[in-house]
Amino acid sequence: MSHLATIEQDGTIRLPESFLQHSRSVRGTQYWIEQRDSRLVLLPRLPDLQKVYVEPTTACNLYCRTCIRNVWQDPEAHMEMALFEQLVEQLGAFPEIRRVVFSGLGEPMSHPHFVDMVRLVRARGIAVTVGSNGVLMDRALAREQVLLGVDRLVLSLDGVRPETYAGVRGTTIAVVLDNIRGLNEVKRELRSLTPALGIEFVALRSNVAELAELSSLASRLGAARVLVSNVLAYTEDMYQEILYGYGPRAGFAASGWPVKADAWVLWGTVDLPRMHWGAEQRCRFVHDRATVVGWDGSVSPCYAFSHNYSYLTIDGRRKRVTRYSMGNITQQPLVEIWTSATYCRFRDEVRDFRFPSCPDCDLRDSCSLREQNQACWGWDPSCADCLWAQDIIRCP
């Protein structure tokens, strides 16, 4: 359906009533206008943010083999409580905000005011997810989360056998299992069904044989979901551990690993990743209308752009990623950052995924643009190599 717009004397564009009636925009919506490929594109400035990933800290109580800390040079620091209060206040500008996820590349429960942060969010009626390694979640901290109404808790278990878990995480699995049992006892005591427990498992060559055991353990622990992710190879050591590849790969079950999606007993599910390149690219952060707020108030469009680091691409090329900030909430309200021309255009570009498929390119072995996270066309920094968009790497 075509709609005729008119340009006013002051240079503004007036949209016809028929357009407003057939679009998801509401009366009074403002638009950014840009010329793209000899055509005009309207980008609505809508405060439609629904999910915020908050990084309370970049510090962690563990030092895992799979972690970005093996290659990054970013500081370890806690988000100041005054900054977090400012963020929560700014969330009031978003009528569709639904969830805050406490996660990031640090351990949220190591923040000295973690419980106060959760309390502030829950006071506004916003749902809360917590991602954690579970080591610090003693019975008292578990009780606080149950009482505050945290509805999802995702804990990392990268092995079932003590030696496997210790080899990845550098600590004992018994501590985490005891803490989960303590959480379940608190939930029974308080007659609460929440937080629903999820388990995240980063699959490696050295631990994938334990997936079947993990499914059984998760059932016994009362977990609602096991989320399996492949590893993002920050180091050469981790690149030797990857299970995925450029060419077609069989799934877990077909390769002799006795796990199938949706085939786990009781009432939980196993959510498995893709194992090879070639899917239609889809960014979950853009699709879910989500953003990431770092420990210092910097706003990034996704986890992949939230820090400075390097990693090995699916075909083994070293890529350096520079933190990509859309703004900082200490200098500009989050709603202005979210509706800025740059951020609106970025989401539009990623939604349509106007990037080359670098791993499919005949010049992929000699192209230097990939090493700096750039591409020969499309938006820079580039999402052309993104393993999250391929559903190979996953996060809660």
mmCIF file of C-alpha atoms in Angstrom:
data_model
loop_
_atom_site.group_PDB
_atom_site.id
_atom_site.type_symbol
_atom_site.label_atom_id
_atom_site.label_comp_id
_atom_site.label_asym_id
_atom_site.label_seq_id
_atom_site.Cartn_x
_atom_site.Cartn_y
_atom_site.Cartn_z
ATOM 1 C CA MET A 1 0.000 0.000 0.000
ATOM 2 C CA SER A 2 1.410 3.402 -0.987
ATOM 3 C CA HIS A 3 1.137 6.489 1.194
ATOM 4 C CA LEU A 4 1.765 10.042 -0.029
ATOM 5 C CA ALA A 5 3.736 12.215 2.400
ATOM 6 C CA THR A 6 4.025 16.002 2.126
ATOM 7 C CA ILE A 7 6.946 18.275 3.012
ATOM 8 C CA GLU A 8 5.976 21.326 5.047
ATOM 9 C CA GLN A 9 7.523 24.796 4.685
ATOM 10 C CA ASP A 10 9.660 24.248 7.779
ATOM 11 C CA GLY A 11 11.150 21.098 6.221
ATOM 12 C CA THR A 12 9.204 18.585 8.295
ATOM 13 C CA ILE A 13 7.433 15.668 6.655
ATOM 14 C CA ARG A 14 3.740 15.143 7.287
ATOM 15 C CA LEU A 15 2.613 11.524 7.088
ATOM 16 C CA PRO A 16 -0.911 10.769 5.848
ATOM 17 C CA GLU A 17 -3.600 9.412 8.145
ATOM 18 C CA SER A 18 -3.745 6.191 6.111
ATOM 19 C CA PHE A 19 -0.099 5.488 6.961
ATOM 20 C CA LEU A 20 -0.672 5.990 10.671
ATOM 21 C CA GLN A 21 -3.674 3.692 10.591
ATOM 22 C CA HIS A 22 -1.724 0.827 8.988
ATOM 23 C CA SER A 23 1.561 1.111 10.876
ATOM 24 C CA ARG A 24 2.546 0.113 14.403
ATOM 25 C CA SER A 25 3.413 3.767 15.101
ATOM 26 C CA VAL A 26 1.132 5.981 17.136
ATOM 27 C CA ARG A 27 0.059 9.540 16.477
ATOM 28 C CA GLY A 28 2.838 11.929 17.351
ATOM 29 C CA THR A 29 5.621 9.438 16.612
ATOM 30 C CA GLN A 30 8.782 11.093 15.333
ATOM 31 C CA TYR A 31 10.925 9.604 12.582
ATOM 32 C CA TRP A 32 14.533 9.761 11.528
ATOM 33 C CA ILE A 33 14.785 10.071 7.739
ATOM 34 C CA GLU A 34 17.765 8.873 5.752
ATOM 35 C CA GLN A 35 18.541 8.276 2.117
ATOM 36 C CA ARG A 36 19.595 4.725 1.332
ATOM 37 C CA ASP A 37 20.127 3.315 -2.165
ATOM 38 C CA SER A 38 18.328 6.275 -3.789
ATOM 39 C CA ARG A 39 15.315 5.896 -1.525
ATOM 40 C CA LEU A 40 14.113 7.496 1.674
ATOM 41 C CA VAL A 41 13.867 5.329 4.780
ATOM 42 C CA LEU A 42 11.755 6.289 7.802
ATOM 43 C CA LEU A 43 13.043 5.085 11.161
ATOM 44 C CA PRO A 44 10.479 5.536 13.966
ATOM 45 C CA ARG A 45 11.757 6.939 17.267
ATOM 46 C CA LEU A 46 9.823 4.634 19.563
ATOM 47 C CA PRO A 47 10.580 4.099 23.281
ATOM 48 C CA ASP A 48 9.895 0.394 22.776
ATOM 49 C CA LEU A 49 12.781 -1.090 24.770
ATOM 50 C CA GLN A 50 11.628 -4.301 26.492
ATOM 51 C CA LYS A 51 14.711 -5.894 28.062
ATOM 52 C CA VAL A 52 17.841 -4.483 29.690
ATOM 53 C CA TYR A 53 20.943 -6.552 30.375
ATOM 54 C CA VAL A 54 22.741 -4.927 33.302
ATOM 55 C CA GLU A 55 26.382 -5.602 34.118
ATOM 56 C CA PRO A 56 26.659 -4.874 37.859
ATOM 57 C CA THR A 57 30.361 -5.676 37.838
ATOM 58 C CA THR A 58 33.232 -6.792 35.660
ATOM 59 C CA ALA A 59 34.802 -8.595 38.624
ATOM 60 C CA CYS A 60 34.397 -12.302 39.231
ATOM 61 C CA ASN A 61 35.192 -14.801 41.972
ATOM 62 C CA LEU A 62 36.351 -17.409 39.417
ATOM 63 C CA TYR A 63 38.869 -17.542 36.601
ATOM 64 C CA CYS A 64 37.526 -19.951 33.991
ATOM 65 C CA ARG A 65 39.369 -21.399 31.000
ATOM 66 C CA THR A 66 36.519 -20.328 28.724
ATOM 67 C CA CYS A 67 36.364 -16.718 29.939
ATOM 68 C CA ILE A 68 36.984 -13.468 28.101
ATOM 69 C CA ARG A 69 39.323 -12.459 30.948
ATOM 70 C CA ASN A 70 41.988 -14.535 29.280
ATOM 71 C CA VAL A 71 42.288 -11.955 26.497
ATOM 72 C CA TRP A 72 40.762 -8.636 27.590
ATOM 73 C CA GLN A 73 42.369 -5.600 29.193
ATOM 74 C CA ASP A 74 39.229 -3.926 30.549
ATOM 75 C CA PRO A 75 39.187 -2.859 34.214
ATOM 76 C CA GLU A 76 37.562 -4.861 36.981
ATOM 77 C CA ALA A 77 35.068 -2.571 38.685
ATOM 78 C CA HIS A 78 31.626 -2.457 40.301
ATOM 79 C CA MET A 79 28.771 -0.291 39.056
ATOM 80 C CA GLU A 80 28.219 2.521 41.536
ATOM 81 C CA MET A 81 24.897 2.313 43.335
ATOM 82 C CA ALA A 82 24.030 5.912 42.435
ATOM 83 C CA LEU A 83 24.508 5.038 38.771
ATOM 84 C CA PHE A 84 22.263 2.007 39.072
ATOM 85 C CA GLU A 85 19.571 4.086 40.777
ATOM 86 C CA GLN A 86 19.818 6.527 37.876
ATOM 87 C CA LEU A 87 19.332 3.654 35.424
ATOM 88 C CA VAL A 88 16.258 2.310 37.206
ATOM 89 C CA GLU A 89 14.741 5.786 37.270
ATOM 90 C CA GLN A 90 15.342 6.131 33.521
ATOM 91 C CA LEU A 91 13.531 2.852 32.824
ATOM 92 C CA GLY A 92 10.317 4.705 33.646
ATOM 93 C CA ALA A 93 10.476 6.302 30.180
ATOM 94 C CA PHE A 94 9.832 2.919 28.526
ATOM 95 C CA PRO A 95 6.167 1.819 28.742
ATOM 96 C CA GLU A 96 6.944 -1.681 27.411
ATOM 97 C CA ILE A 97 9.901 -2.533 29.651
ATOM 98 C CA ARG A 98 9.438 -6.099 30.881
ATOM 99 C CA ARG A 99 12.674 -7.542 32.204
ATOM 100 C CA VAL A 100 16.070 -6.711 33.672
ATOM 101 C CA VAL A 101 18.764 -9.373 33.345
ATOM 102 C CA PHE A 102 21.620 -9.193 35.859
ATOM 103 C CA SER A 103 24.484 -10.809 34.030
ATOM 104 C CA GLY A 104 27.314 -9.585 31.812
ATOM 105 C CA LEU A 105 30.923 -10.702 31.908
ATOM 106 C CA GLY A 106 31.293 -10.455 35.679
ATOM 107 C CA GLU A 107 29.622 -12.301 38.555
ATOM 108 C CA PRO A 108 26.534 -10.247 39.580
ATOM 109 C CA MET A 109 26.352 -11.721 43.079
ATOM 110 C CA SER A 110 29.859 -10.442 43.847
ATOM 111 C CA HIS A 111 28.542 -6.869 43.824
ATOM 112 C CA PRO A 112 28.246 -5.653 47.458
ATOM 113 C CA HIS A 113 24.778 -4.166 46.740
ATOM 114 C CA PHE A 114 23.424 -6.903 44.489
ATOM 115 C CA VAL A 115 20.327 -7.496 46.656
ATOM 116 C CA ASP A 116 19.586 -3.752 46.789
ATOM 117 C CA MET A 117 19.775 -3.624 42.999
ATOM 118 C CA VAL A 118 17.271 -6.442 42.622
ATOM 119 C CA ARG A 119 14.990 -4.791 45.182
ATOM 120 C CA LEU A 120 14.934 -1.500 43.253
ATOM 121 C CA VAL A 121 13.965 -3.236 40.013
ATOM 122 C CA ARG A 122 11.298 -5.400 41.612
ATOM 123 C CA ALA A 123 9.806 -2.327 43.324
ATOM 124 C CA ARG A 124 8.874 -1.120 39.840
ATOM 125 C CA GLY A 125 7.176 -4.401 38.987
ATOM 126 C CA ILE A 126 9.798 -5.393 36.419
ATOM 127 C CA ALA A 127 10.694 -9.086 36.075
ATOM 128 C CA VAL A 128 14.245 -10.126 36.974
ATOM 129 C CA THR A 129 16.575 -12.776 35.588
ATOM 130 C CA VAL A 130 19.921 -13.476 37.271
ATOM 131 C CA GLY A 131 22.806 -15.217 35.505
ATOM 132 C CA SER A 132 25.471 -16.545 37.849
ATOM 133 C CA ASN A 133 28.113 -19.187 38.462
ATOM 134 C CA GLY A 134 26.240 -20.012 41.676
ATOM 135 C CA VAL A 135 29.292 -20.234 43.934
ATOM 136 C CA LEU A 136 28.376 -17.213 46.084
ATOM 137 C CA MET A 137 24.666 -18.027 46.383
ATOM 138 C CA ASP A 138 24.479 -19.250 49.955
ATOM 139 C CA ARG A 139 21.143 -19.932 51.645
ATOM 140 C CA ALA A 140 20.739 -16.325 52.846
ATOM 141 C CA LEU A 141 21.260 -14.905 49.364
ATOM 142 C CA ALA A 142 18.928 -17.523 47.916
ATOM 143 C CA ARG A 143 16.232 -16.520 50.411
ATOM 144 C CA GLU A 144 16.569 -12.839 49.490
ATOM 145 C CA GLN A 145 16.034 -13.642 45.813
ATOM 146 C CA VAL A 146 12.984 -15.780 46.513
ATOM 147 C CA LEU A 147 11.430 -13.117 48.748
ATOM 148 C CA LEU A 148 12.100 -10.362 46.212
ATOM 149 C CA GLY A 149 10.430 -12.320 43.437
ATOM 150 C CA VAL A 150 13.338 -13.089 41.106
ATOM 151 C CA ASP A 151 11.558 -15.309 38.604
ATOM 152 C CA ARG A 152 14.486 -16.778 36.636
ATOM 153 C CA LEU A 153 17.892 -17.918 37.849
ATOM 154 C CA VAL A 154 20.381 -19.306 35.311
ATOM 155 C CA LEU A 155 23.452 -21.030 36.754
ATOM 156 C CA SER A 156 26.518 -22.220 34.842
ATOM 157 C CA LEU A 157 27.472 -25.904 35.069
ATOM 158 C CA ASP A 158 30.110 -26.800 32.497
ATOM 159 C CA GLY A 159 30.525 -30.362 33.696
ATOM 160 C CA VAL A 160 28.947 -32.981 35.916
ATOM 161 C CA ARG A 161 31.989 -34.888 37.111
ATOM 162 C CA PRO A 162 34.025 -32.978 39.706
ATOM 163 C CA GLU A 163 37.254 -33.177 37.703
ATOM 164 C CA THR A 164 35.588 -31.886 34.522
ATOM 165 C CA TYR A 165 33.888 -28.965 36.244
ATOM 166 C CA ALA A 166 37.074 -28.063 38.134
ATOM 167 C CA GLY A 167 39.050 -28.218 34.886
ATOM 168 C CA VAL A 168 36.832 -25.509 33.366
ATOM 169 C CA ARG A 169 35.865 -23.399 36.372
ATOM 170 C CA GLY A 170 38.789 -23.939 38.752
ATOM 171 C CA THR A 171 36.560 -24.709 41.745
ATOM 172 C CA THR A 172 34.486 -27.553 43.137
ATOM 173 C CA ILE A 173 31.070 -28.432 41.756
ATOM 174 C CA ALA A 174 29.905 -29.558 45.217
ATOM 175 C CA VAL A 175 29.607 -25.930 46.334
ATOM 176 C CA VAL A 176 27.251 -25.066 43.486
ATOM 177 C CA LEU A 177 25.143 -28.205 43.894
ATOM 178 C CA ASP A 178 24.796 -27.540 47.639
ATOM 179 C CA ASN A 179 23.704 -23.975 46.884
ATOM 180 C CA ILE A 180 21.079 -25.190 44.408
ATOM 181 C CA ARG A 181 19.716 -27.629 46.968
ATOM 182 C CA GLY A 182 19.634 -24.798 49.494
ATOM 183 C CA LEU A 183 17.659 -22.682 47.011
ATOM 184 C CA ASN A 184 15.155 -25.504 46.543
ATOM 185 C CA GLU A 185 14.766 -25.874 50.306
ATOM 186 C CA VAL A 186 14.055 -22.138 50.637
ATOM 187 C CA LYS A 187 11.488 -22.321 47.834
ATOM 188 C CA ARG A 188 9.713 -25.223 49.548
ATOM 189 C CA GLU A 189 9.818 -23.427 52.883
ATOM 190 C CA LEU A 190 8.337 -20.252 51.397
ATOM 191 C CA ARG A 191 6.002 -22.191 49.072
ATOM 192 C CA SER A 192 7.382 -20.429 46.050
ATOM 193 C CA LEU A 193 7.726 -21.757 42.510
ATOM 194 C CA THR A 194 10.220 -19.051 41.642
ATOM 195 C CA PRO A 195 12.896 -18.427 40.729
ATOM 196 C CA ALA A 196 12.639 -21.053 38.003
ATOM 197 C CA LEU A 197 16.041 -22.684 37.680
ATOM 198 C CA GLY A 198 17.907 -22.827 34.386
ATOM 199 C CA ILE A 199 21.303 -24.385 33.777
ATOM 200 C CA GLU A 200 23.721 -23.100 31.143
ATOM 201 C CA PHE A 201 26.268 -25.545 29.736
ATOM 202 C CA VAL A 202 29.134 -24.430 27.475
ATOM 203 C CA ALA A 203 29.875 -27.442 25.283
ATOM 204 C CA LEU A 204 33.516 -28.410 24.695
ATOM 205 C CA ARG A 205 35.214 -31.473 23.286
ATOM 206 C CA SER A 206 36.354 -32.250 26.818
ATOM 207 C CA ASN A 207 32.913 -32.111 28.471
ATOM 208 C CA VAL A 208 30.287 -32.887 25.819
ATOM 209 C CA ALA A 209 30.160 -36.564 26.791
ATOM 210 C CA GLU A 210 28.603 -35.458 30.103
ATOM 211 C CA LEU A 211 25.546 -33.837 28.540
ATOM 212 C CA ALA A 212 23.411 -36.899 29.152
ATOM 213 C CA GLU A 213 24.485 -36.933 32.796
ATOM 214 C CA LEU A 214 23.736 -33.217 33.007
ATOM 215 C CA SER A 215 20.180 -33.807 31.786
ATOM 216 C CA SER A 216 19.634 -36.336 34.550
ATOM 217 C CA LEU A 217 21.222 -34.078 37.172
ATOM 218 C CA ALA A 218 19.128 -31.119 36.033
ATOM 219 C CA SER A 219 15.975 -33.169 36.482
ATOM 220 C CA ARG A 220 16.972 -34.095 40.012
ATOM 221 C CA LEU A 221 17.724 -30.450 40.796
ATOM 222 C CA GLY A 222 14.309 -29.345 39.524
ATOM 223 C CA ALA A 223 15.666 -27.230 36.674
ATOM 224 C CA ALA A 224 13.171 -26.055 34.076
ATOM 225 C CA ARG A 225 15.682 -25.686 31.263
ATOM 226 C CA VAL A 226 19.172 -26.606 30.151
ATOM 227 C CA LEU A 227 20.612 -24.050 27.735
ATOM 228 C CA VAL A 228 23.529 -25.463 25.772
ATOM 229 C CA SER A 229 25.914 -23.028 24.088
ATOM 230 C CA ASN A 230 29.039 -23.550 22.064
ATOM 231 C CA VAL A 231 32.192 -21.856 23.290
ATOM 232 C CA LEU A 232 33.455 -18.584 21.841
ATOM 233 C CA ALA A 233 37.165 -19.307 21.367
ATOM 234 C CA TYR A 234 39.117 -16.457 22.925
ATOM 235 C CA THR A 235 42.320 -18.520 22.987
ATOM 236 C CA GLU A 236 44.043 -21.118 20.811
ATOM 237 C CA ASP A 237 43.446 -23.625 23.596
ATOM 238 C CA MET A 238 39.687 -23.040 23.388
ATOM 239 C CA TYR A 239 39.734 -23.158 19.576
ATOM 240 C CA GLN A 240 40.929 -26.749 19.895
ATOM 241 C CA GLU A 241 37.846 -27.412 22.055
ATOM 242 C CA ILE A 242 35.180 -26.181 19.607
ATOM 243 C CA LEU A 243 32.579 -28.637 18.329
ATOM 244 C CA TYR A 244 31.083 -26.444 15.593
ATOM 245 C CA GLY A 245 32.522 -25.647 12.192
ATOM 246 C CA TYR A 246 32.109 -23.888 8.887
ATOM 247 C CA GLY A 247 30.795 -26.917 6.991
ATOM 248 C CA PRO A 248 27.708 -28.981 7.877
ATOM 249 C CA ARG A 249 27.979 -30.849 11.162
ATOM 250 C CA ALA A 250 25.686 -33.465 12.606
ATOM 251 C CA GLY A 251 23.746 -32.562 15.722
ATOM 252 C CA PHE A 252 24.626 -33.776 19.193
ATOM 253 C CA ALA A 253 22.508 -36.927 19.112
ATOM 254 C CA ALA A 254 23.452 -37.872 15.553
ATOM 255 C CA SER A 255 27.138 -37.590 16.414
ATOM 256 C CA GLY A 256 26.927 -40.155 19.165
ATOM 257 C CA TRP A 257 26.244 -37.711 21.978
ATOM 258 C CA PRO A 258 23.040 -39.085 23.539
ATOM 259 C CA VAL A 259 21.099 -35.832 23.836
ATOM 260 C CA LYS A 260 18.060 -34.630 21.932
ATOM 261 C CA ALA A 261 16.240 -31.338 22.198
ATOM 262 C CA ASP A 262 12.950 -31.655 24.082
ATOM 263 C CA ALA A 263 13.745 -35.267 25.008
ATOM 264 C CA TRP A 264 14.534 -34.847 28.667
ATOM 265 C CA VAL A 265 12.454 -36.432 31.405
ATOM 266 C CA LEU A 266 10.146 -34.621 33.805
ATOM 267 C CA TRP A 267 9.106 -31.091 32.839
ATOM 268 C CA GLY A 268 12.301 -29.502 31.583
ATOM 269 C CA THR A 269 13.749 -29.018 28.106
ATOM 270 C CA VAL A 270 17.215 -29.125 26.596
ATOM 271 C CA ASP A 271 17.816 -26.172 24.290
ATOM 272 C CA LEU A 272 20.591 -26.997 21.805
ATOM 273 C CA PRO A 273 22.652 -24.649 19.578
ATOM 274 C CA ARG A 274 23.395 -24.859 15.876
ATOM 275 C CA MET A 275 26.615 -26.635 15.001
ATOM 276 C CA HIS A 276 27.641 -25.062 11.675
ATOM 277 C CA TRP A 277 27.511 -21.835 9.708
ATOM 278 C CA GLY A 278 24.712 -21.204 7.242
ATOM 279 C CA ALA A 279 21.549 -20.203 9.083
ATOM 280 C CA GLU A 280 19.553 -17.112 8.265
ATOM 281 C CA GLN A 281 21.160 -14.473 10.461
ATOM 282 C CA ARG A 282 18.959 -13.201 13.288
ATOM 283 C CA CYS A 283 20.024 -10.999 16.188
ATOM 284 C CA ARG A 284 18.177 -11.915 19.376
ATOM 285 C CA PHE A 285 19.120 -8.614 21.017
ATOM 286 C CA VAL A 286 17.471 -6.590 18.242
ATOM 287 C CA HIS A 287 14.538 -8.998 17.891
ATOM 288 C CA ASP A 288 13.872 -8.914 21.656
ATOM 289 C CA ARG A 289 14.284 -5.109 21.767
ATOM 290 C CA ALA A 290 17.103 -5.461 24.271
ATOM 291 C CA THR A 291 20.166 -3.429 25.191
ATOM 292 C CA VAL A 292 23.219 -3.816 27.434
ATOM 293 C CA VAL A 293 24.209 -1.293 30.110
ATOM 294 C CA GLY A 294 27.760 -1.780 31.314
ATOM 295 C CA TRP A 295 29.215 -1.226 34.769
ATOM 296 C CA ASP A 296 30.148 2.372 33.860
ATOM 297 C CA GLY A 297 26.788 3.333 32.313
ATOM 298 C CA SER A 298 27.888 2.792 28.727
ATOM 299 C CA VAL A 299 25.142 1.440 26.455
ATOM 300 C CA SER A 300 26.027 -1.274 23.925
ATOM 301 C CA PRO A 301 23.663 -3.020 21.513
ATOM 302 C CA CYS A 302 24.711 -6.541 22.580
ATOM 303 C CA TYR A 303 27.186 -8.558 24.643
ATOM 304 C CA ALA A 304 29.503 -8.995 21.666
ATOM 305 C CA PHE A 305 30.102 -5.214 21.489
ATOM 306 C CA SER A 306 30.209 -4.536 25.233
ATOM 307 C CA HIS A 307 33.976 -4.974 25.813
ATOM 308 C CA ASN A 308 37.381 -4.803 24.158
ATOM 309 C CA TYR A 309 38.762 -8.248 23.339
ATOM 310 C CA SER A 310 39.810 -10.620 20.580
ATOM 311 C CA TYR A 311 38.629 -14.073 19.577
ATOM 312 C CA LEU A 312 39.054 -16.694 16.875
ATOM 313 C CA THR A 313 36.419 -16.757 14.155
ATOM 314 C CA ILE A 314 34.743 -19.932 12.967
ATOM 315 C CA ASP A 315 37.588 -20.459 10.458
ATOM 316 C CA GLY A 316 40.337 -19.646 12.949
ATOM 317 C CA ARG A 317 41.098 -15.988 12.126
ATOM 318 C CA ARG A 318 42.003 -13.723 15.019
ATOM 319 C CA LYS A 319 39.468 -10.852 15.231
ATOM 320 C CA ARG A 320 39.800 -7.821 17.486
ATOM 321 C CA VAL A 321 36.569 -6.303 18.762
ATOM 322 C CA THR A 322 36.430 -2.751 20.073
ATOM 323 C CA ARG A 323 33.728 -1.787 22.517
ATOM 324 C CA TYR A 324 30.887 -0.095 20.664
ATOM 325 C CA SER A 325 29.014 2.434 22.779
ATOM 326 C CA MET A 326 25.798 4.142 21.715
ATOM 327 C CA GLY A 327 26.097 6.573 24.608
ATOM 328 C CA ASN A 328 26.322 6.727 28.383
ATOM 329 C CA ILE A 329 23.380 7.147 30.744
ATOM 330 C CA THR A 330 25.419 9.505 32.937
ATOM 331 C CA GLN A 331 25.516 11.971 30.044
ATOM 332 C CA GLN A 332 22.256 11.272 28.235
ATOM 333 C CA PRO A 333 19.010 9.549 29.309
ATOM 334 C CA LEU A 334 18.659 5.971 28.108
ATOM 335 C CA VAL A 335 15.497 6.845 26.187
ATOM 336 C CA GLU A 336 17.416 9.440 24.154
ATOM 337 C CA ILE A 337 20.179 6.940 23.450
ATOM 338 C CA TRP A 338 17.686 4.240 22.431
ATOM 339 C CA THR A 339 15.816 6.601 20.079
ATOM 340 C CA SER A 340 18.905 8.330 18.661
ATOM 341 C CA ALA A 341 19.448 8.305 14.901
ATOM 342 C CA THR A 342 22.541 6.097 15.238
ATOM 343 C CA TYR A 343 20.889 3.454 17.405
ATOM 344 C CA CYS A 344 17.654 3.416 15.364
ATOM 345 C CA ARG A 345 19.609 2.956 12.162
ATOM 346 C CA PHE A 346 21.821 0.266 13.709
ATOM 347 C CA ARG A 347 18.780 -1.784 14.745
ATOM 348 C CA ASP A 348 17.266 -1.378 11.284
ATOM 349 C CA GLU A 349 20.488 -2.524 9.609
ATOM 350 C CA VAL A 350 20.807 -5.541 11.901
ATOM 351 C CA ARG A 351 17.124 -6.414 11.678
ATOM 352 C CA ASP A 352 17.516 -6.812 7.909
ATOM 353 C CA PHE A 353 21.082 -8.088 8.410
ATOM 354 C CA ARG A 354 22.623 -6.012 5.676
ATOM 355 C CA PHE A 355 26.090 -7.507 6.140
ATOM 356 C CA PRO A 356 28.188 -9.809 3.973
ATOM 357 C CA SER A 357 28.606 -13.426 5.030
ATOM 358 C CA CYS A 358 32.354 -13.316 5.601
ATOM 359 C CA PRO A 359 32.885 -17.063 6.180
ATOM 360 C CA ASP A 360 31.319 -17.728 2.748
ATOM 361 C CA CYS A 361 33.510 -15.215 0.897
ATOM 362 C CA ASP A 362 36.213 -16.430 -1.504
ATOM 363 C CA LEU A 363 38.543 -13.763 -0.068
ATOM 364 C CA ARG A 364 37.987 -14.738 3.565
ATOM 365 C CA ASP A 365 41.543 -16.061 4.066
ATOM 366 C CA SER A 366 43.236 -12.872 2.879
ATOM 367 C CA CYS A 367 40.778 -10.130 3.930
ATOM 368 C CA SER A 368 42.242 -7.891 6.649
ATOM 369 C CA LEU A 369 38.941 -6.078 7.331
ATOM 370 C CA ARG A 370 37.684 -9.044 9.357
ATOM 371 C CA GLU A 371 40.614 -8.728 11.754
ATOM 372 C CA GLN A 372 39.360 -5.272 12.827
ATOM 373 C CA ASN A 373 35.685 -6.284 12.927
ATOM 374 C CA GLN A 374 34.881 -4.438 9.715
ATOM 375 C CA ALA A 375 33.350 -5.526 6.411
ATOM 376 C CA CYS A 376 33.573 -4.494 2.768
ATOM 377 C CA TRP A 377 30.011 -3.165 2.897
ATOM 378 C CA GLY A 378 27.310 -2.521 5.472
ATOM 379 C CA TRP A 379 27.489 -1.062 8.944
ATOM 380 C CA ASP A 380 30.775 -0.843 10.860
ATOM 381 C CA PRO A 381 31.462 -2.358 13.304
ATOM 382 C CA SER A 382 30.314 -5.400 11.416
ATOM 383 C CA CYS A 383 28.085 -8.277 12.500
ATOM 384 C CA ALA A 384 29.169 -10.335 9.484
ATOM 385 C CA ASP A 385 30.986 -12.985 11.569
ATOM 386 C CA CYS A 386 28.549 -13.014 14.495
ATOM 387 C CA LEU A 387 28.146 -16.492 15.985
ATOM 388 C CA TRP A 388 25.273 -15.285 18.196
ATOM 389 C CA ALA A 389 23.278 -14.374 15.088
ATOM 390 C CA GLN A 390 23.887 -17.911 13.800
ATOM 391 C CA ASP A 391 22.592 -19.344 17.118
ATOM 392 C CA ILE A 392 25.928 -21.135 17.568
ATOM 393 C CA ILE A 393 26.797 -19.071 20.651
ATOM 394 C CA ARG A 394 23.919 -18.455 23.045
ATOM 395 C CA CYS A 395 23.114 -16.548 26.215
ATOM 396 C CA PRO A 396 20.061 -16.474 28.542
#
